[in-house]
Tab-separated table of C-alpha atoms in Angstrom:
chain	number	residue	atom	x	y	z
E	4	ILE	CA	-64.767	99.720	-36.469
E	5	ASN	CA	-68.168	99.765	-34.740
E	6	PRO	CA	-69.690	96.559	-33.231
E	7	THR	CA	-72.295	96.137	-36.002
E	8	SER	CA	-69.603	96.222	-38.714
E	9	ILE	CA	-67.415	93.776	-36.759
E	10	THR	CA	-70.363	91.352	-36.450
E	11	ILE	CA	-71.139	91.573	-40.189
E	12	ILE	CA	-67.456	91.134	-41.136
E	13	THR	CA	-66.975	88.162	-38.772
E	14	LEU	CA	-70.135	86.438	-40.016
E	15	SER	CA	-69.103	87.040	-43.646
E	16	ILE	CA	-65.647	85.504	-43.052
E	17	ILE	CA	-67.145	82.446	-41.331
E	18	MET	CA	-69.976	82.135	-43.899
E	19	GLY	CA	-67.593	82.456	-46.863
E	20	THR	CA	-65.346	79.669	-45.596
E	21	ILE	CA	-68.218	77.324	-44.673
E	22	MET	CA	-69.895	78.031	-48.037
E	23	THR	CA	-66.733	77.064	-49.937
E	24	MET	CA	-66.029	73.994	-47.806
E	25	SER	CA	-69.567	72.617	-48.132
E	26	SER	CA	-70.286	73.390	-51.801
E	27	SER	CA	-70.132	70.863	-54.625
E	28	ASN	CA	-70.341	73.480	-57.381
E	29	TRP	CA	-67.415	75.628	-58.571
E	30	LEU	CA	-69.505	78.805	-58.762
E	31	MET	CA	-70.694	78.480	-55.153
E	32	ALA	CA	-67.140	77.759	-54.004
E	33	TRP	CA	-65.940	80.858	-55.869
E	34	ILE	CA	-68.694	83.027	-54.334
E	35	GLY	CA	-67.688	81.786	-50.865
E	36	LEU	CA	-64.032	82.692	-51.467
E	37	GLU	CA	-64.992	86.137	-52.790
E	38	LEU	CA	-67.208	86.822	-49.772
E	39	ASN	CA	-64.366	85.756	-47.502
E	40	MET	CA	-61.827	87.965	-49.301
E	41	LEU	CA	-64.021	91.102	-49.355
E	42	ALA	CA	-64.851	90.693	-45.650
E	43	ILE	CA	-61.212	90.512	-44.513
E	44	LEU	CA	-60.086	93.626	-46.443
E	45	PRO	CA	-61.471	96.146	-43.851
E	46	ILE	CA	-59.740	94.158	-41.090
E	47	ILE	CA	-56.345	94.336	-42.843
E	48	SER	CA	-56.744	98.079	-43.536
E	49	LYS	CA	-57.975	98.891	-39.991
E	50	PRO	CA	-54.647	100.408	-38.740
E	51	LYS	CA	-54.551	103.837	-40.408
E	52	THR	CA	-50.989	103.487	-41.741
E	53	THR	CA	-49.523	103.416	-45.235
E	54	ARG	CA	-48.151	99.903	-44.534
E	55	ALA	CA	-51.659	98.630	-43.757
E	56	SER	CA	-53.085	100.223	-46.945
E	57	GLU	CA	-50.262	98.699	-48.989
E	58	ALA	CA	-50.878	95.276	-47.390
E	59	THR	CA	-54.613	95.540	-48.197
E	60	ILE	CA	-53.959	96.360	-51.864
E	61	LYS	CA	-51.395	93.540	-52.195
E	62	TYR	CA	-53.783	91.056	-50.591
E	63	PHE	CA	-56.720	92.192	-52.741
E	64	LEU	CA	-54.791	92.056	-56.044
E	65	THR	CA	-53.280	88.595	-55.481
E	66	GLN	CA	-56.604	87.136	-54.291
E	67	ALA	CA	-58.434	88.746	-57.231
E	68	ILE	CA	-55.946	87.251	-59.719
E	69	ALA	CA	-56.282	83.845	-58.024
E	70	SER	CA	-60.104	84.114	-58.227
E	71	ALA	CA	-59.904	85.002	-61.937
E	72	MET	CA	-57.689	81.944	-62.535
E	73	MET	CA	-60.196	79.837	-60.623
E	74	LEU	CA	-63.063	81.061	-62.825
E	75	LEU	CA	-61.027	80.459	-65.988
E	76	SER	CA	-60.240	76.909	-64.857
E	77	SER	CA	-63.807	75.985	-63.871
E	78	THR	CA	-65.289	77.587	-67.014
E	79	THR	CA	-62.830	75.722	-69.289
E	80	ASN	CA	-63.635	72.482	-67.499
E	81	ALA	CA	-67.396	73.087	-67.748
E	82	TRP	CA	-66.969	73.805	-71.464
E	83	GLN	CA	-65.127	70.502	-71.958
E	84	THR	CA	-67.100	68.221	-69.608
E	85	GLY	CA	-70.485	69.992	-69.355
E	86	SER	CA	-70.370	69.935	-65.562
E	87	TRP	CA	-69.692	72.540	-62.845
E	88	ASP	CA	-69.228	69.821	-60.229
E	89	ILE	CA	-66.047	70.159	-58.148
E	90	LEU	CA	-65.289	66.415	-58.340
E	91	GLU	CA	-65.674	66.449	-62.148
E	92	LEU	CA	-62.468	68.443	-62.741
E	93	LYS	CA	-61.107	66.095	-65.411
E	94	ASN	CA	-59.448	68.483	-67.880
E	95	LYS	CA	-55.638	68.552	-67.336
E	96	PHE	CA	-55.278	72.256	-68.218
E	97	SER	CA	-58.128	73.212	-65.860
E	98	THR	CA	-56.666	71.112	-63.049
E	99	THR	CA	-53.236	72.758	-63.360
E	100	ILE	CA	-54.677	76.301	-63.424
E	101	MET	CA	-56.981	75.483	-60.472
E	102	THR	CA	-54.061	74.093	-58.434
E	103	LEU	CA	-51.990	77.224	-59.114
E	104	SER	CA	-54.888	79.513	-58.152
E	105	LEU	CA	-55.440	77.626	-54.860
E	106	MET	CA	-51.707	77.783	-54.119
E	107	MET	CA	-51.815	81.533	-54.765
E	108	LYS	CA	-54.766	81.899	-52.375
E	109	MET	CA	-52.871	80.025	-49.653
E	110	GLY	CA	-49.515	81.684	-50.280
E	111	ALA	CA	-47.495	78.642	-51.349
E	112	ALA	CA	-44.278	79.009	-53.389
E	113	PRO	CA	-43.645	80.032	-56.161
E	114	ILE	CA	-46.652	82.395	-55.725
E	115	HIS	CA	-45.855	83.236	-52.098
E	116	PHE	CA	-44.476	86.779	-52.582
E	117	TRP	CA	-47.536	88.525	-51.070
E	118	LEU	CA	-47.707	86.649	-47.763
E	119	PRO	CA	-44.665	88.042	-45.834
E	120	GLU	CA	-45.440	91.591	-47.008
E	121	VAL	CA	-49.136	91.441	-46.054
E	122	LEU	CA	-48.373	89.925	-42.641
E	123	GLN	CA	-45.736	92.570	-41.946
E	124	GLY	CA	-48.120	95.391	-42.854
E	125	THR	CA	-50.972	94.344	-40.594
E	126	THR	CA	-51.642	93.588	-36.909
E	127	LEU	CA	-50.755	90.325	-35.149
E	128	GLN	CA	-54.431	89.285	-34.825
E	129	THR	CA	-55.010	89.766	-38.559
E	130	ALA	CA	-51.759	87.911	-39.319
E	131	LEU	CA	-53.111	85.000	-37.250
E	132	LEU	CA	-56.373	85.074	-39.223
E	133	ILE	CA	-54.535	85.037	-42.586
E	134	THR	CA	-52.160	82.205	-41.638
E	135	THR	CA	-54.854	79.942	-40.158
E	136	TRP	CA	-58.558	80.509	-40.977
E	137	GLN	CA	-57.968	81.892	-44.493
E	138	LYS	CA	-56.208	78.662	-45.519
E	139	LEU	CA	-59.154	76.393	-44.661
E	140	ALA	CA	-61.232	77.054	-47.810
E	141	PRO	CA	-58.418	76.631	-50.417
E	142	ILE	CA	-57.074	73.542	-48.572
E	143	SER	CA	-60.536	71.940	-48.572
E	144	LEU	CA	-60.914	72.575	-52.336
E	145	MET	CA	-57.445	71.125	-52.978
E	146	TYR	CA	-58.402	68.099	-50.865
E	147	MET	CA	-61.534	67.584	-53.000
E	148	ILE	CA	-59.646	67.663	-56.311
E	149	SER	CA	-56.445	65.950	-55.048
E	150	ASN	CA	-57.182	62.740	-57.025
E	151	ASN	CA	-57.186	64.684	-60.316
E	152	ILE	CA	-54.020	66.765	-59.746
E	153	GLN	CA	-50.745	65.454	-61.190
E	154	PRO	CA	-48.588	64.259	-58.255
E	155	ALA	CA	-45.441	65.757	-59.854
E	156	LEU	CA	-46.984	69.263	-59.734
E	157	LEU	CA	-47.935	68.973	-56.057
E	158	MET	CA	-44.613	67.450	-55.012
E	159	SER	CA	-42.458	70.001	-56.851
E	160	ALA	CA	-44.565	72.887	-55.445
E	161	GLY	CA	-44.308	71.345	-51.990
E	162	ILE	CA	-40.526	70.998	-52.082
E	163	LEU	CA	-40.184	74.527	-53.513
E	164	SER	CA	-42.352	75.937	-50.692
E	165	MET	CA	-40.213	74.106	-48.133
E	166	ILE	CA	-37.002	75.541	-49.620
E	167	VAL	CA	-38.432	79.091	-49.867
E	168	GLY	CA	-39.882	78.875	-46.353
E	169	GLY	CA	-36.578	77.635	-44.927
E	170	LEU	CA	-34.249	80.068	-46.704
E	171	GLY	CA	-36.592	83.072	-46.446
E	172	GLY	CA	-36.877	82.934	-42.680
E	173	ILE	CA	-33.158	82.736	-41.908
E	174	ASN	CA	-32.277	86.441	-42.125
E	175	GLN	CA	-35.521	87.798	-40.616
E	176	THR	CA	-35.626	89.868	-37.440
E	177	GLN	CA	-39.363	90.633	-37.722
E	178	LEU	CA	-41.385	87.870	-36.055
E	179	ARG	CA	-44.398	88.343	-38.369
E	180	LYS	CA	-42.216	87.731	-41.428
E	181	THR	CA	-40.623	84.743	-39.675
E	182	MET	CA	-44.108	83.336	-39.065
E	183	ALA	CA	-45.011	83.987	-42.724
E	184	TYR	CA	-42.043	81.919	-43.932
E	185	SER	CA	-42.893	79.307	-41.303
E	186	SER	CA	-46.389	79.167	-42.813
E	187	ILE	CA	-44.960	78.747	-46.349
E	188	ASN	CA	-42.665	75.963	-45.100
E	189	ASN	CA	-45.528	74.092	-43.418
E	190	LEU	CA	-47.729	74.546	-46.497
E	191	GLY	CA	-44.930	72.855	-48.442
E	192	TRP	CA	-45.282	69.723	-46.306
E	193	THR	CA	-49.076	69.823	-46.675
E	194	ILE	CA	-49.024	70.224	-50.470
E	195	MET	CA	-46.297	67.609	-50.970
E	196	ILE	CA	-48.113	64.899	-49.007
E	197	MET	CA	-51.504	65.877	-50.544
E	198	ALA	CA	-50.447	63.912	-53.648
E	199	LEU	CA	-50.069	60.650	-51.692
E	200	SER	CA	-52.318	60.935	-48.650
E	201	PRO	CA	-54.840	63.827	-48.577
E	202	ASN	CA	-56.016	62.883	-45.057
E	203	LEU	CA	-52.469	63.198	-43.734
E	204	ALA	CA	-52.174	66.621	-45.417
E	205	VAL	CA	-55.322	67.815	-43.620
E	206	MET	CA	-53.975	66.504	-40.309
E	207	ASN	CA	-50.677	68.309	-40.926
E	208	ILE	CA	-52.331	71.689	-41.582
E	209	PHE	CA	-54.630	71.328	-38.542
E	210	ILE	CA	-51.732	70.540	-36.205
E	211	TYR	CA	-49.866	73.544	-37.659
E	212	MET	CA	-52.880	75.806	-37.007
E	213	ILE	CA	-53.245	74.519	-33.431
E	214	MET	CA	-49.561	75.370	-32.786
E	215	THR	CA	-49.527	78.735	-34.588
E	216	THR	CA	-52.601	80.165	-32.841
E	217	PRO	CA	-51.082	80.290	-29.303
E	218	ILE	CA	-47.786	81.715	-30.689
E	219	PHE	CA	-49.644	84.670	-32.247
E	220	LEU	CA	-51.884	85.112	-29.208
E	221	MET	CA	-48.883	85.221	-26.848
E	222	MET	CA	-47.054	87.608	-29.165
E	223	THR	CA	-50.177	89.827	-29.120
E	224	SER	CA	-50.503	89.761	-25.332
E	225	THR	CA	-46.822	90.753	-24.879
E	226	SER	CA	-46.754	93.133	-27.921
E	227	THR	CA	-43.774	91.208	-29.336
E	228	LYS	CA	-43.087	92.050	-32.975
E	229	THR	CA	-39.305	91.675	-33.412
E	230	LEU	CA	-36.486	89.520	-32.065
E	231	GLN	CA	-35.344	92.579	-30.143
E	232	ASN	CA	-38.719	92.705	-28.342
E	233	LEU	CA	-38.185	89.117	-27.243
E	234	THR	CA	-35.037	90.175	-25.400
E	235	THR	CA	-37.122	92.470	-23.176
E	236	THR	CA	-40.380	90.503	-22.763
E	237	TRP	CA	-38.834	87.665	-20.766
E	238	THR	CA	-38.258	90.022	-17.800
E	239	THR	CA	-41.994	90.779	-17.516
E	240	SER	CA	-43.486	87.471	-18.694
E	241	THR	CA	-40.963	84.622	-18.527
E	242	ALA	CA	-43.521	81.785	-18.808
E	243	THR	CA	-45.038	83.283	-21.993
E	244	THR	CA	-41.610	83.780	-23.588
E	245	LEU	CA	-40.575	80.205	-22.765
E	246	SER	CA	-43.887	78.924	-24.164
E	247	ILE	CA	-43.214	80.812	-27.423
E	248	ALA	CA	-39.766	79.141	-27.606
E	249	LEU	CA	-41.199	75.629	-27.074
E	250	LEU	CA	-44.036	76.198	-29.561
E	251	MET	CA	-41.511	77.473	-32.131
E	252	LEU	CA	-39.531	74.228	-31.727
E	253	SER	CA	-42.734	72.228	-32.088
E	254	THR	CA	-43.698	74.107	-35.273
E	255	SER	CA	-40.253	73.360	-36.708
E	256	GLY	CA	-40.950	69.627	-36.399
E	257	LEU	CA	-38.224	68.869	-33.887
E	258	PRO	CA	-38.724	65.574	-32.018
E	259	PRO	CA	-40.178	64.888	-29.424
E	260	PHE	CA	-42.616	67.814	-29.914
E	261	THR	CA	-46.109	67.461	-31.458
E	262	GLY	CA	-45.073	69.089	-34.757
E	263	PHE	CA	-42.759	66.144	-35.434
E	264	LEU	CA	-45.656	63.664	-35.699
E	265	PRO	CA	-47.184	64.765	-39.075
E	266	LYS	CA	-43.700	65.201	-40.573
E	267	MET	CA	-42.685	61.709	-39.472
E	268	LEU	CA	-45.895	60.239	-40.948
E	269	ALA	CA	-45.287	62.186	-44.185
E	270	LEU	CA	-41.721	60.863	-44.449
E	271	ASN	CA	-42.993	57.347	-43.700
E	272	GLU	CA	-45.515	57.700	-46.540
E	273	LEU	CA	-42.818	58.937	-48.964
E	274	ILE	CA	-40.483	56.041	-48.080
E	275	THR	CA	-43.346	53.507	-48.362
E	276	GLN	CA	-44.029	54.829	-51.896
E	277	LYS	CA	-40.274	54.413	-52.677
E	278	LEU	CA	-39.780	58.189	-53.043
E	279	THR	CA	-36.552	58.208	-51.003
E	280	THR	CA	-34.999	61.106	-52.973
E	281	LEU	CA	-38.020	63.275	-52.164
E	282	ALA	CA	-37.900	62.199	-48.507
E	283	THR	CA	-34.182	63.126	-48.323
E	284	LEU	CA	-34.908	66.525	-49.915
E	285	ALA	CA	-37.722	67.104	-47.396
E	286	ILE	CA	-35.392	66.306	-44.471
E	287	MET	CA	-32.675	68.618	-45.832
E	288	THR	CA	-35.087	71.556	-46.264
E	289	SER	CA	-36.473	70.858	-42.793
E	290	LEU	CA	-32.969	71.280	-41.359
E	291	VAL	CA	-32.639	74.663	-43.110
E	292	SER	CA	-35.947	75.890	-41.660
E	293	LEU	CA	-34.935	74.558	-38.237
E	294	LEU	CA	-32.137	77.155	-38.241
E	295	PHE	CA	-34.387	80.182	-37.830
E	296	TYR	CA	-36.605	78.483	-35.246
E	297	LEU	CA	-33.498	77.553	-33.251
E	298	ARG	CA	-32.252	81.132	-33.464
E	299	VAL	CA	-35.428	82.448	-31.791
E	300	THR	CA	-35.295	79.677	-29.182
E	301	TYR	CA	-31.574	80.127	-28.527
E	302	LEU	CA	-32.079	83.867	-28.028
E	303	ILE	CA	-34.805	83.218	-25.442
E	304	MET	CA	-32.924	80.430	-23.664
E	305	VAL	CA	-29.702	82.464	-23.375
E	306	LEU	CA	-31.590	85.428	-21.941
E	307	THR	CA	-33.695	83.447	-19.475
E	308	SER	CA	-30.814	81.338	-18.163
């Protein structure tokens, strides 16, 4: 891609996200998301392989369906309430459809099926972009309407994402797919706590993004794509490989790493609200997801010792 195209694409991605995050009208938010989606398609399809083309089509179709659901929801709400304002989403049907469309845009369970496939079919830099920047706009919209969403819907989707993220990553040897399931698992925590404390949910997703970015960047610099690659990279770049291991443990939420902090605050919030069953479920699913993080770390530690 030539420099002019790259500049236009980058500006469109940034503009689309900022437009959505700063708008108070559903139509403007939708336009921002569309701009964002259309700008990232050439980036996903840049490698001239069938996998990249397949990933582009999968990404486009799921995002297009999510956008259609978003329009349906906002139109129904405007028809009922006479307002296109984001904070005026009062209709229960509209709220449910909107929540599902935002979950589909982010890649949360049960509408997560596209995320591992798209990440596997594209480059590591694009995978980083999809798992971090592309989640900002839908998360900000969910944050804005969090008071109107039924807590039961958010909590059940959150727990389901945590289970899917934990179980899905166990048998993976491809690091991009592992990171995709890691993303789904962390989204689960964010969505679940969004019902009780939206500010905590935002903090959780930001800490996740701060930890994921260096993992992808180090994987890019060492061209690490599978667990098998990890067994050879430590000979050439031991510090990088060890850093990946420690960041993986942090992402899993293992104390005393940074990733444990938002999870601990989330559990504290659940217990304060007397939702002990939900807190227990969250801890159990966290242990399942810890398995695949530990496997990567164990592999690195055994080799480097």
